[in-house]
């Protein structure tokens, strides 16, 4: 009996929390005609026409551009964050450097509202010619990703027994070699998790995409909002839904595939310190 | 003995520190200078120092305090609700989830969707002609509230935020709950404690540090909210949904009031330092 109640609570919670996604996916399979009289949960005649329009009419919808921009910027933002955080995490885990001040400072960065840096960054980007470029967006996403990448990697490297390092050093390896050839393969799962989680975070970022891009480098989150603002004759709900579903799909898929690892990294900074 | 010596350690830290100094340190300095300058889009490179007029203007601005009030209420209410619901779900559903970890996936899905995208999706969900919620409300009750008008927008946004981020609080509590050692539970039940008593007197106190941390994380995120609010209402409904982040964004982009926007940024930064200091103090104590 109690178990039945648990299932009920579970189902209600899942439906309520995923409600907007469910509605969007349903709507994306309705024809424009059906949408005009049926906003309900059932689909009379499921159709792919919204997807074929969004993906096919490239002169009207710049969906490939948005997807491409999001992918490139997210890859830069995640790859660079790991490239910067990995050596730093190694130093923090294996030496006294950075442990006392740098690590807490960067962890706290996670909680600082990044909008406070946004205005000077906008001006800086103007001077550097980085406005509306994928590189510029990627560099900011690096900052967004750095705190969590550092926490996850410091934890992972600290868990590796230091006897491994010592043995390699005895054999004459430099600490640089130890880091790349001994530690890196051992913490590979943590690196993969960091990458996936960073990619999701970067993909979902909105504020900097909104501020720092206008046309050439617009990411998916911002591009999707154009479908609501642009057309004067009201929103085309079918195509808008298809766009939202496509934009939410990559992070959702990654998340579903990796939910075990991600749940650990989501809580990394919070529970472990 | 340290495996990496100090000099090497510093060398490994340098790229990261340099990057952050350039992309955050420089903007922070610019913020401070601009906040005490008279500056417009024309005089970006030659701001003239003018004292604390920008701060005075911000602190005298009713819209600024409206935004502060919005952010405070939003942060506290969403964090409270998320923690309470998350805690209930964690405790109540653990027997179900412990054996079937795959059930975690749909519970975590909302965390994977961009908050901005969620905001856009709710435009559809709540739309008076195309959205299912007003549709069914009209069908069943003959009437549907205007979810995004001045009276209701705040409550609507609370629900939107809570539904997306309760999974985060749930996840933290679930992890804390299942990591309570089995012996503790066994000892409690041997001593004749009922499940409810054990929860109140033993398990909740053990989870207290996590509860505090989760509340603060969710409060900070709620306080600085931007994405979903901007995507859903665009701060509309008569300015009743302007968070502090949106206030800064609009002062800069729409109003061109750079000095004011920057001064508000500095105020927000100082406020977040206070909150962070409090958080570190509490968690530091919790761990000792």
Coordinates of C-alpha atoms in Angstrom, one line a residue:
Chain A
X1 CA 0.0 0.0 0.0
X2 CA 2.7 2.4 1.1
X3 CA 4.7 1.3 -1.9
X4 CA 1.8 2.1 -4.2
X5 CA 1.7 5.6 -2.7
X6 CA 5.4 6.0 -3.4
X7 CA 4.9 5.1 -7.0
X8 CA 2.1 7.6 -7.2
X9 CA 4.2 10.4 -5.7
X10 CA 7.1 9.5 -8.0
X11 CA 4.9 9.6 -11.1
X12 CA 3.3 12.9 -10.1
X13 CA 6.6 14.5 -9.3
X14 CA 8.1 13.4 -12.7
X15 CA 5.1 14.6 -14.6
X16 CA 5.0 18.0 -12.8
X17 CA 8.7 18.7 -13.0
X18 CA 8.9 17.7 -16.7
X19 CA 5.6 19.3 -17.6
X20 CA 6.9 22.0 -19.9
X21 CA 9.1 19.6 -21.8
X22 CA 6.3 17.1 -22.2
X23 CA 3.9 19.8 -23.5
X24 CA 6.5 21.1 -25.9
X25 CA 7.3 17.7 -27.4
X26 CA 3.5 17.0 -27.8
X27 CA 2.9 20.3 -29.5
X28 CA 5.9 19.8 -31.8
X29 CA 4.0 16.9 -33.4
X30 CA 0.8 18.7 -34.1
X31 CA 0.0 20.3 -37.4
X32 CA -0.7 24.0 -37.6
X33 CA -4.3 23.3 -38.4
X34 CA -4.8 21.0 -35.4
X35 CA -3.1 23.5 -33.1
X36 CA -5.7 26.1 -33.9
X37 CA -8.4 24.0 -32.2
X38 CA -6.6 21.5 -30.0
X39 CA -4.2 22.7 -27.3
X40 CA -4.8 19.6 -25.2
X41 CA -2.5 16.7 -24.4
X42 CA -3.6 14.3 -27.1
X43 CA -2.5 14.5 -30.7
X44 CA -5.2 13.8 -33.3
X45 CA -2.9 13.3 -36.3
X46 CA 0.8 13.2 -35.3
X47 CA 2.9 14.9 -38.0
X48 CA 6.6 15.6 -38.5
X49 CA 5.8 18.7 -40.6
X50 CA 7.2 21.1 -37.9
X51 CA 10.5 19.3 -37.9
X52 CA 10.8 19.1 -41.6
X53 CA 10.0 22.8 -41.9
X54 CA 12.4 23.9 -39.2
X55 CA 15.2 21.6 -40.5
X56 CA 14.3 22.0 -44.2
X57 CA 13.6 25.7 -44.8
X58 CA 17.1 26.9 -44.1
X59 CA 16.5 30.3 -45.7
X60 CA 13.9 31.0 -43.1
X61 CA 15.1 29.2 -40.0
X62 CA 18.8 29.5 -39.0
X63 CA 18.6 26.4 -36.8
X64 CA 21.7 24.8 -38.1
X65 CA 23.6 28.0 -37.3
X66 CA 22.4 28.1 -33.8
X67 CA 23.2 24.4 -33.2
X68 CA 26.6 24.9 -34.7
X69 CA 27.3 28.0 -32.6
X70 CA 26.2 26.3 -29.4
X71 CA 28.4 23.3 -30.2
X72 CA 31.5 25.2 -31.0
X73 CA 31.2 27.6 -28.1
X74 CA 30.4 24.8 -25.7
X75 CA 33.4 22.7 -26.9
X76 CA 35.7 25.7 -26.5
X77 CA 34.3 26.5 -23.1
X78 CA 34.5 23.0 -21.8
X79 CA 37.9 22.0 -23.4
X80 CA 39.6 25.1 -22.3
X81 CA 38.2 24.9 -18.8
X82 CA 39.6 21.4 -18.4
X83 CA 42.9 22.4 -20.0
X84 CA 43.3 25.1 -17.4
X85 CA 41.8 23.3 -14.4
X86 CA 43.6 20.0 -14.8
X87 CA 47.1 21.2 -14.1
X88 CA 45.8 23.5 -11.4
X89 CA 43.9 20.6 -9.8
X90 CA 47.1 18.5 -9.9
X91 CA 49.1 21.2 -8.2
X92 CA 46.4 21.8 -5.6
X93 CA 46.0 18.0 -4.8
X94 CA 49.8 17.3 -4.8
X95 CA 51.4 20.4 -3.4
X96 CA 50.7 23.1 -0.9
X97 CA 50.2 25.7 -3.6
X98 CA 46.8 27.1 -4.1
X99 CA 45.0 25.0 -1.5
X100 CA 44.4 27.7 1.1
X101 CA 43.3 30.7 -1.0
X102 CA 42.9 29.9 -4.7
X103 CA 40.7 26.8 -4.4
X104 CA 38.1 28.4 -2.0
X105 CA 38.2 31.6 -4.1
X106 CA 37.4 29.8 -7.3
X107 CA 34.7 27.6 -5.7
X108 CA 33.0 30.7 -4.4
X109 CA 33.1 32.1 -8.0
X110 CA 30.4 29.5 -8.7
X111 CA 28.0 31.5 -6.4
X112 CA 28.9 35.0 -7.7
X113 CA 26.2 36.4 -10.0
X114 CA 28.2 36.6 -13.3
X115 CA 26.1 39.5 -14.5
X116 CA 28.3 41.8 -12.4
X117 CA 31.2 41.1 -14.8
X118 CA 29.0 41.3 -17.9
X119 CA 29.1 45.0 -18.6
X120 CA 32.9 45.5 -18.5
X121 CA 33.2 42.2 -20.4
X122 CA 30.9 43.6 -23.1
X123 CA 33.1 46.7 -23.4
X124 CA 36.3 44.6 -23.3
X125 CA 34.9 42.4 -26.1
X126 CA 34.1 45.4 -28.1
X127 CA 37.7 46.6 -28.0
X128 CA 39.1 43.1 -28.6
X129 CA 36.7 42.4 -31.5
X130 CA 35.3 39.4 -29.7
X131 CA 31.7 40.5 -29.8
X132 CA 29.4 38.1 -31.7
X133 CA 32.1 35.4 -32.1
X134 CA 32.0 31.8 -31.1
X135 CA 35.5 32.2 -29.6
X136 CA 34.3 35.1 -27.4
X137 CA 31.3 33.2 -26.2
X138 CA 33.5 30.1 -25.6
X139 CA 36.0 32.1 -23.4
X140 CA 33.2 33.2 -21.1
X141 CA 31.8 29.7 -20.9
X142 CA 35.2 28.7 -19.8
X143 CA 34.8 30.9 -16.7
X144 CA 31.3 29.5 -16.1
X145 CA 32.8 26.0 -16.2
X146 CA 36.0 26.5 -14.3
X147 CA 34.8 26.3 -10.7
X148 CA 33.1 22.9 -11.0
X149 CA 35.8 21.5 -13.2
X150 CA 38.4 22.4 -10.5
X151 CA 36.3 20.9 -7.7
X152 CA 35.7 17.6 -9.5
X153 CA 39.3 17.2 -10.6
X154 CA 40.8 18.1 -7.3
X155 CA 38.6 15.5 -5.6
X156 CA 39.4 12.9 -8.2
X157 CA 43.2 13.5 -8.1
X158 CA 43.2 13.5 -4.3
X159 CA 41.6 10.1 -4.4
X160 CA 44.5 8.7 -6.4
X161 CA 47.1 7.2 -4.0
X162 CA 50.3 9.4 -4.1
X163 CA 52.4 6.2 -4.0
X164 CA 51.7 6.0 -7.8
X165 CA 53.4 9.4 -8.3
X166 CA 56.3 8.5 -6.0
X167 CA 57.0 5.3 -7.9
X168 CA 57.0 7.1 -11.2
X169 CA 59.3 9.8 -9.8
X170 CA 61.7 7.1 -8.6
X171 CA 61.8 5.8 -12.1
X172 CA 62.9 9.3 -13.2
X173 CA 59.7 10.9 -14.4
X174 CA 59.3 14.6 -14.0
X175 CA 56.1 15.9 -12.3
X176 CA 54.9 17.0 -15.7
X177 CA 55.2 13.5 -17.0
X178 CA 53.6 12.1 -14.0
X179 CA 50.6 14.3 -14.4
X180 CA 50.1 13.5 -18.1
X181 CA 51.1 9.8 -18.2
X182 CA 50.2 8.5 -14.7
X183 CA 47.4 10.7 -13.3
X184 CA 45.5 11.6 -16.5
X185 CA 44.7 8.0 -17.5
X186 CA 43.7 7.2 -13.9
X187 CA 41.3 10.1 -13.5
X188 CA 39.9 9.7 -17.0
X189 CA 36.3 8.9 -15.8
X190 CA 36.4 12.2 -13.9
X191 CA 37.6 14.0 -16.9
X192 CA 34.8 12.6 -19.0
X193 CA 32.2 13.6 -16.4
X194 CA 33.7 17.0 -16.2
X195 CA 33.5 17.3 -19.9
X196 CA 29.9 16.1 -20.2
X197 CA 28.7 18.2 -17.3
X198 CA 30.6 21.3 -18.6
X199 CA 29.1 20.8 -22.1
X200 CA 25.6 20.7 -20.7
X201 CA 26.2 23.8 -18.6
X202 CA 27.7 25.7 -21.5
X203 CA 25.0 24.7 -23.9
X204 CA 22.3 25.9 -21.5
X205 CA 23.9 29.3 -20.8
X206 CA 21.8 32.2 -21.8
X207 CA 22.8 35.6 -20.3
X208 CA 26.2 35.9 -22.1
X209 CA 24.8 34.5 -25.3
X210 CA 22.1 37.2 -25.1
X211 CA 24.6 40.0 -24.4
X212 CA 27.7 39.1 -26.4
X213 CA 26.1 37.8 -29.6
X214 CA 23.8 39.4 -32.1
X215 CA 23.8 37.4 -35.3
X216 CA 26.8 35.4 -36.4
X217 CA 27.5 33.5 -33.1
X218 CA 24.0 33.3 -31.6
X219 CA 23.6 30.1 -29.5
X220 CA 20.6 27.8 -29.4
X221 CA 19.2 29.2 -26.1
X222 CA 19.1 32.7 -27.5
X223 CA 18.1 31.6 -31.1
X224 CA 15.0 29.8 -29.8
X225 CA 13.8 33.0 -28.2
X226 CA 13.8 34.7 -31.6
X227 CA 11.0 32.4 -32.7
X228 CA 8.8 34.2 -30.1
X229 CA 9.9 37.7 -30.8
X230 CA 10.3 38.0 -34.6
X231 CA 7.0 37.2 -36.4
X232 CA 4.5 40.0 -36.1
X233 CA 1.6 37.7 -36.9
X234 CA 1.8 35.8 -33.6
X235 CA 3.9 32.9 -32.6
X236 CA 4.0 29.8 -34.8
X237 CA 3.6 27.4 -31.9
X238 CA 4.3 24.2 -33.9
X239 CA 7.7 25.3 -35.3
X240 CA 8.6 27.1 -32.1
X241 CA 8.0 23.8 -30.2
X242 CA 10.1 21.9 -32.7
X243 CA 12.9 24.4 -32.2
X244 CA 12.7 24.2 -28.4
X245 CA 12.6 20.4 -28.5
X246 CA 15.7 20.3 -30.8
X247 CA 17.5 22.8 -28.6
X248 CA 16.8 21.0 -25.4
X249 CA 17.6 17.6 -26.9
X250 CA 21.5 17.5 -26.8
X251 CA 21.9 18.3 -23.1
X252 CA 18.9 16.2 -22.1
X253 CA 20.3 13.2 -24.0
X254 CA 23.7 13.6 -22.5
X255 CA 22.1 14.0 -19.1
X256 CA 20.0 10.9 -19.4
X257 CA 23.0 8.8 -20.6
X258 CA 25.2 10.0 -17.8
X259 CA 22.8 10.7 -14.9
X260 CA 24.8 8.6 -12.4
X261 CA 28.1 10.4 -13.0
X262 CA 26.3 13.8 -13.2
X263 CA 24.5 13.4 -10.0
X264 CA 27.9 12.9 -8.3
X265 CA 29.3 16.0 -10.0
X266 CA 26.3 18.2 -9.3
X267 CA 26.7 17.6 -5.7
X268 CA 30.5 17.6 -5.7
X269 CA 31.1 21.1 -4.5
X270 CA 28.2 21.1 -2.1
X271 CA 28.6 17.9 -0.2
X272 CA 32.3 17.2 -0.2
X273 CA 33.4 20.8 0.2
Chain B
X1 CA 56.2 15.4 1.7
X2 CA 54.7 17.2 -1.2
X3 CA 55.1 15.4 -4.5
X4 CA 55.0 18.6 -6.5
X5 CA 57.3 21.3 -5.1
X6 CA 56.1 24.8 -4.6
X7 CA 57.7 26.3 -7.7
X8 CA 56.2 23.6 -9.9
X9 CA 52.9 24.0 -8.2
X10 CA 52.8 27.7 -9.0
X11 CA 53.7 27.0 -12.6
X12 CA 50.8 24.6 -12.9
X13 CA 48.4 27.2 -11.4
X14 CA 49.6 30.1 -13.5
X15 CA 47.5 29.6 -16.7
X16 CA 44.3 29.3 -14.7
X17 CA 45.1 32.3 -12.5
X18 CA 46.2 34.4 -15.5
X19 CA 43.0 33.6 -17.4
X20 CA 40.8 34.5 -14.5
X21 CA 42.7 37.7 -13.7
X22 CA 42.3 38.8 -17.3
X23 CA 38.6 37.9 -17.7
X24 CA 37.4 38.6 -14.2
X25 CA 40.0 40.8 -12.5
X26 CA 40.2 43.4 -15.3
X27 CA 36.4 43.7 -15.5
X28 CA 36.2 44.0 -11.8
X29 CA 38.6 46.9 -11.9
X30 CA 36.7 48.5 -14.7
X31 CA 33.5 48.1 -12.7
X32 CA 35.0 50.0 -9.8
X33 CA 36.3 52.8 -12.0
X34 CA 33.1 53.2 -14.0
X35 CA 31.0 53.1 -10.9
X36 CA 32.6 56.4 -9.7
X37 CA 32.7 58.0 -13.1
X38 CA 30.4 59.8 -15.5
X39 CA 30.3 57.6 -18.5
X40 CA 28.1 57.0 -21.6
X41 CA 28.5 54.9 -24.7
X42 CA 30.3 57.8 -26.3
X43 CA 32.9 58.2 -23.5
X44 CA 33.6 54.6 -22.8
X45 CA 37.4 55.1 -23.2
X46 CA 37.6 58.4 -21.3
X47 CA 35.4 58.2 -18.3
X48 CA 35.7 61.2 -16.0
X49 CA 35.8 60.5 -12.3
X50 CA 32.9 62.0 -10.5
X51 CA 32.6 60.5 -7.1
X52 CA 29.8 58.4 -5.7
X53 CA 26.9 59.9 -7.7
X54 CA 26.1 56.6 -9.4
X55 CA 25.8 54.9 -6.1
X56 CA 23.5 57.6 -4.8
X57 CA 21.4 57.4 -7.9
X58 CA 21.1 53.6 -7.6
X59 CA 20.3 53.7 -3.9
X60 CA 17.6 56.4 -4.6
X61 CA 16.1 54.5 -7.4
X62 CA 12.8 52.9 -6.5
X63 CA 13.1 50.4 -9.3
X64 CA 16.4 49.2 -7.8
X65 CA 14.8 48.5 -4.4
X66 CA 11.9 46.9 -6.2
X67 CA 14.4 44.6 -7.9
X68 CA 16.2 43.9 -4.6
X69 CA 12.8 43.0 -3.0
X70 CA 11.9 40.8 -5.9
X71 CA 15.2 38.9 -5.8
X72 CA 15.1 38.5 -2.0
X73 CA 11.5 37.2 -1.9
X74 CA 12.2 35.0 -5.0
X75 CA 15.4 33.6 -3.5
X76 CA 14.0 32.8 -0.1
X77 CA 10.6 31.4 -1.2
X78 CA 12.0 29.2 -3.9
X79 CA 14.8 27.9 -1.8
X80 CA 12.5 27.1 1.1
X81 CA 9.9 25.3 -1.2
X82 CA 12.6 23.5 -3.1
X83 CA 14.3 22.3 0.1
X84 CA 11.0 21.2 1.7
X85 CA 9.7 19.3 -1.3
X86 CA 13.1 17.9 -2.1
X87 CA 13.5 16.6 1.4
X88 CA 10.1 15.0 1.4
X89 CA 10.8 13.4 -2.0
X90 CA 14.2 12.1 -0.8
X91 CA 12.9 10.6 2.4
X92 CA 9.7 9.2 1.0
X93 CA 11.1 7.9 -2.3
X94 CA 14.3 6.4 -1.1
X95 CA 12.9 2.9 -0.6
X96 CA 11.7 3.0 -4.2
X97 CA 14.9 4.5 -5.7
X98 CA 17.5 2.7 -3.8
X99 CA 16.8 -0.5 -5.7
X100 CA 16.0 1.1 -9.0
X101 CA 18.6 3.8 -9.7
X102 CA 17.3 4.2 -13.3
X103 CA 14.3 6.0 -11.8
X104 CA 16.7 8.9 -11.0
X105 CA 17.0 9.8 -14.6
X106 CA 13.5 11.3 -15.2
X107 CA 13.7 13.1 -11.9
X108 CA 16.9 14.7 -12.9
X109 CA 15.9 15.6 -16.4
X110 CA 14.7 19.2 -15.5
X111 CA 18.2 20.0 -14.4
X112 CA 19.5 19.2 -17.9
X113 CA 17.2 21.7 -19.7
X114 CA 18.3 25.3 -20.0
X115 CA 16.4 27.6 -17.7
X116 CA 15.9 30.0 -20.6
X117 CA 14.4 27.1 -22.6
X118 CA 12.1 26.2 -19.7
X119 CA 11.0 29.9 -19.6
X120 CA 10.2 29.8 -23.3
X121 CA 8.3 26.5 -22.9
X122 CA 6.1 28.0 -20.3
X123 CA 5.1 30.7 -22.7
X124 CA 3.5 27.9 -24.7
X125 CA 2.2 26.0 -21.6
X126 CA 0.4 29.1 -20.2
X127 CA -0.6 30.8 -23.5
X128 CA -4.3 31.6 -23.4
X129 CA -5.1 30.0 -26.8
X130 CA -2.3 27.5 -27.5
X131 CA -1.4 26.4 -24.0
X132 CA -2.9 23.3 -22.4
X133 CA -3.2 24.7 -18.9
X134 CA -5.6 27.6 -19.7
X135 CA -7.4 25.2 -22.1
X136 CA -8.2 22.6 -19.5
X137 CA -9.0 25.3 -16.9
X138 CA -11.5 26.7 -19.2
X139 CA -12.9 23.3 -20.0
X140 CA -13.3 22.2 -16.4
X141 CA -13.9 25.5 -14.5
X142 CA -15.0 27.9 -17.2
X143 CA -12.3 30.3 -16.3
X144 CA -8.5 30.6 -16.2
X145 CA -6.3 33.2 -14.4
X146 CA -4.0 35.4 -16.4
X147 CA -0.9 33.7 -15.2
X148 CA 1.5 36.4 -16.4
X149 CA -0.3 39.6 -15.4
X150 CA 0.8 41.9 -12.6
X151 CA -1.1 40.1 -9.9
X152 CA 0.0 36.5 -10.8
X153 CA 3.4 36.8 -12.5
X154 CA 5.4 36.5 -9.3
X155 CA 3.6 33.4 -8.2
X156 CA 3.8 31.8 -11.6
X157 CA 7.5 32.4 -11.7
X158 CA 7.9 30.9 -8.3
X159 CA 6.2 27.7 -9.4
X160 CA 8.3 27.6 -12.6
X161 CA 11.5 28.0 -10.7
X162 CA 10.5 25.5 -8.0
X163 CA 9.5 22.8 -10.4
X164 CA 12.8 23.0 -12.3
X165 CA 15.1 23.2 -9.3
X166 CA 13.5 21.0 -6.7
X167 CA 15.4 18.0 -8.3
X168 CA 18.7 19.7 -7.3
X169 CA 17.7 19.9 -3.6
X170 CA 16.2 16.4 -3.8
X171 CA 19.5 15.1 -5.2
X172 CA 21.6 16.6 -2.4
X173 CA 19.2 15.2 0.3
X174 CA 19.0 11.8 -1.4
X175 CA 22.8 11.5 -1.4
X176 CA 23.0 12.6 2.3
X177 CA 20.1 10.4 3.3
X178 CA 21.4 7.2 1.8
X179 CA 24.9 7.8 3.1
X180 CA 23.7 7.7 6.7
X181 CA 25.4 4.6 8.1
X182 CA 23.2 1.6 8.5
X183 CA 24.3 1.1 12.1
X184 CA 22.7 4.4 13.1
X185 CA 19.3 3.3 11.8
X186 CA 19.6 -0.2 13.3
X187 CA 20.6 1.2 16.7
X188 CA 17.6 3.6 16.6
X189 CA 15.1 0.8 15.8
X190 CA 16.6 -1.5 18.4
X191 CA 16.0 1.2 21.0
X192 CA 12.4 1.2 19.8
X193 CA 12.3 4.5 17.9
X194 CA 9.6 4.7 15.3
X195 CA 10.5 5.6 11.8
X196 CA 9.2 9.1 12.3
X197 CA 11.0 9.6 15.5
X198 CA 14.2 8.3 14.0
X199 CA 13.8 10.8 11.2
X200 CA 13.2 13.8 13.4
X201 CA 15.8 13.0 16.1
X202 CA 18.5 11.2 14.3
X203 CA 18.4 11.4 10.5
X204 CA 17.4 15.1 10.1
X205 CA 20.1 16.3 12.5
X206 CA 22.7 14.2 10.6
X207 CA 21.5 15.8 7.3
X208 CA 21.4 19.3 8.8
X209 CA 24.7 20.6 7.2
X210 CA 23.4 19.4 3.8
X211 CA 20.1 21.1 4.4
X212 CA 21.8 24.4 5.1
X213 CA 24.1 24.2 2.1
X214 CA 21.2 23.3 -0.2
X215 CA 19.2 26.2 1.1
X216 CA 22.1 28.6 0.5
X217 CA 22.9 27.3 -3.0
X218 CA 19.3 27.5 -4.0
X219 CA 18.9 30.9 -2.4
X220 CA 21.9 32.4 -4.3
X221 CA 20.7 30.9 -7.6
X222 CA 17.2 32.2 -7.0
X223 CA 18.4 35.6 -5.9
X224 CA 20.4 36.1 -9.1
X225 CA 17.8 34.6 -11.3
X226 CA 17.8 35.9 -14.9
X227 CA 17.3 33.3 -17.7
X228 CA 13.8 31.8 -17.1
X229 CA 12.3 35.1 -15.8
X230 CA 13.7 37.0 -18.8
X231 CA 12.5 34.4 -21.3
X232 CA 9.1 34.1 -19.8
X233 CA 8.1 37.6 -18.9
X234 CA 11.0 39.7 -20.1
X235 CA 10.7 41.5 -16.7
X236 CA 7.2 42.5 -17.9
X237 CA 4.0 42.6 -16.0
X238 CA 4.5 46.2 -15.1
X239 CA 8.1 45.7 -14.0
X240 CA 6.8 43.4 -11.2
X241 CA 9.2 40.7 -12.3
X242 CA 12.4 42.6 -12.5
X243 CA 15.1 40.7 -10.6
X244 CA 18.4 42.4 -9.7
X245 CA 20.2 40.7 -12.6
X246 CA 17.5 41.9 -15.0
X247 CA 17.6 45.4 -13.5
X248 CA 21.4 45.6 -14.3
X249 CA 20.9 44.2 -17.7
X250 CA 18.2 46.7 -18.6
X251 CA 19.9 49.7 -17.1
X252 CA 22.8 48.9 -19.4
X253 CA 21.2 47.8 -22.6
X254 CA 17.9 49.5 -22.7
X255 CA 18.5 52.6 -20.5
X256 CA 22.2 53.2 -21.5
X257 CA 22.7 54.1 -17.8
X258 CA 26.1 52.6 -17.7
X259 CA 27.2 54.2 -14.4
X260 CA 24.0 53.1 -12.7
X261 CA 24.2 49.6 -14.0
X262 CA 27.8 49.3 -12.9
X263 CA 27.2 50.7 -9.5
X264 CA 24.3 48.2 -9.0
X265 CA 26.8 45.5 -10.1
X266 CA 29.2 46.5 -7.4
X267 CA 26.4 46.6 -4.8
X268 CA 25.3 43.1 -5.9
X269 CA 28.9 41.9 -5.7
X270 CA 29.3 43.2 -2.1
X271 CA 25.9 41.6 -1.2
X272 CA 27.0 38.2 -2.6
X273 CA 30.3 38.5 -0.7
X274 CA 28.3 38.9 2.5
X275 CA 26.2 35.8 1.7
X276 CA 29.2 33.8 0.7
X277 CA 31.0 34.7 3.8
X278 CA 28.0 33.6 5.8
X279 CA 27.8 30.3 3.9
X280 CA 31.5 29.5 4.4
X281 CA 31.2 30.3 8.1
X282 CA 28.2 28.0 8.5
X283 CA 29.6 25.1 6.5
X284 CA 33.0 25.5 8.1
X285 CA 31.4 25.1 11.5
X286 CA 29.2 22.3 10.3
X287 CA 32.2 20.3 9.4
X288 CA 34.3 20.9 12.4

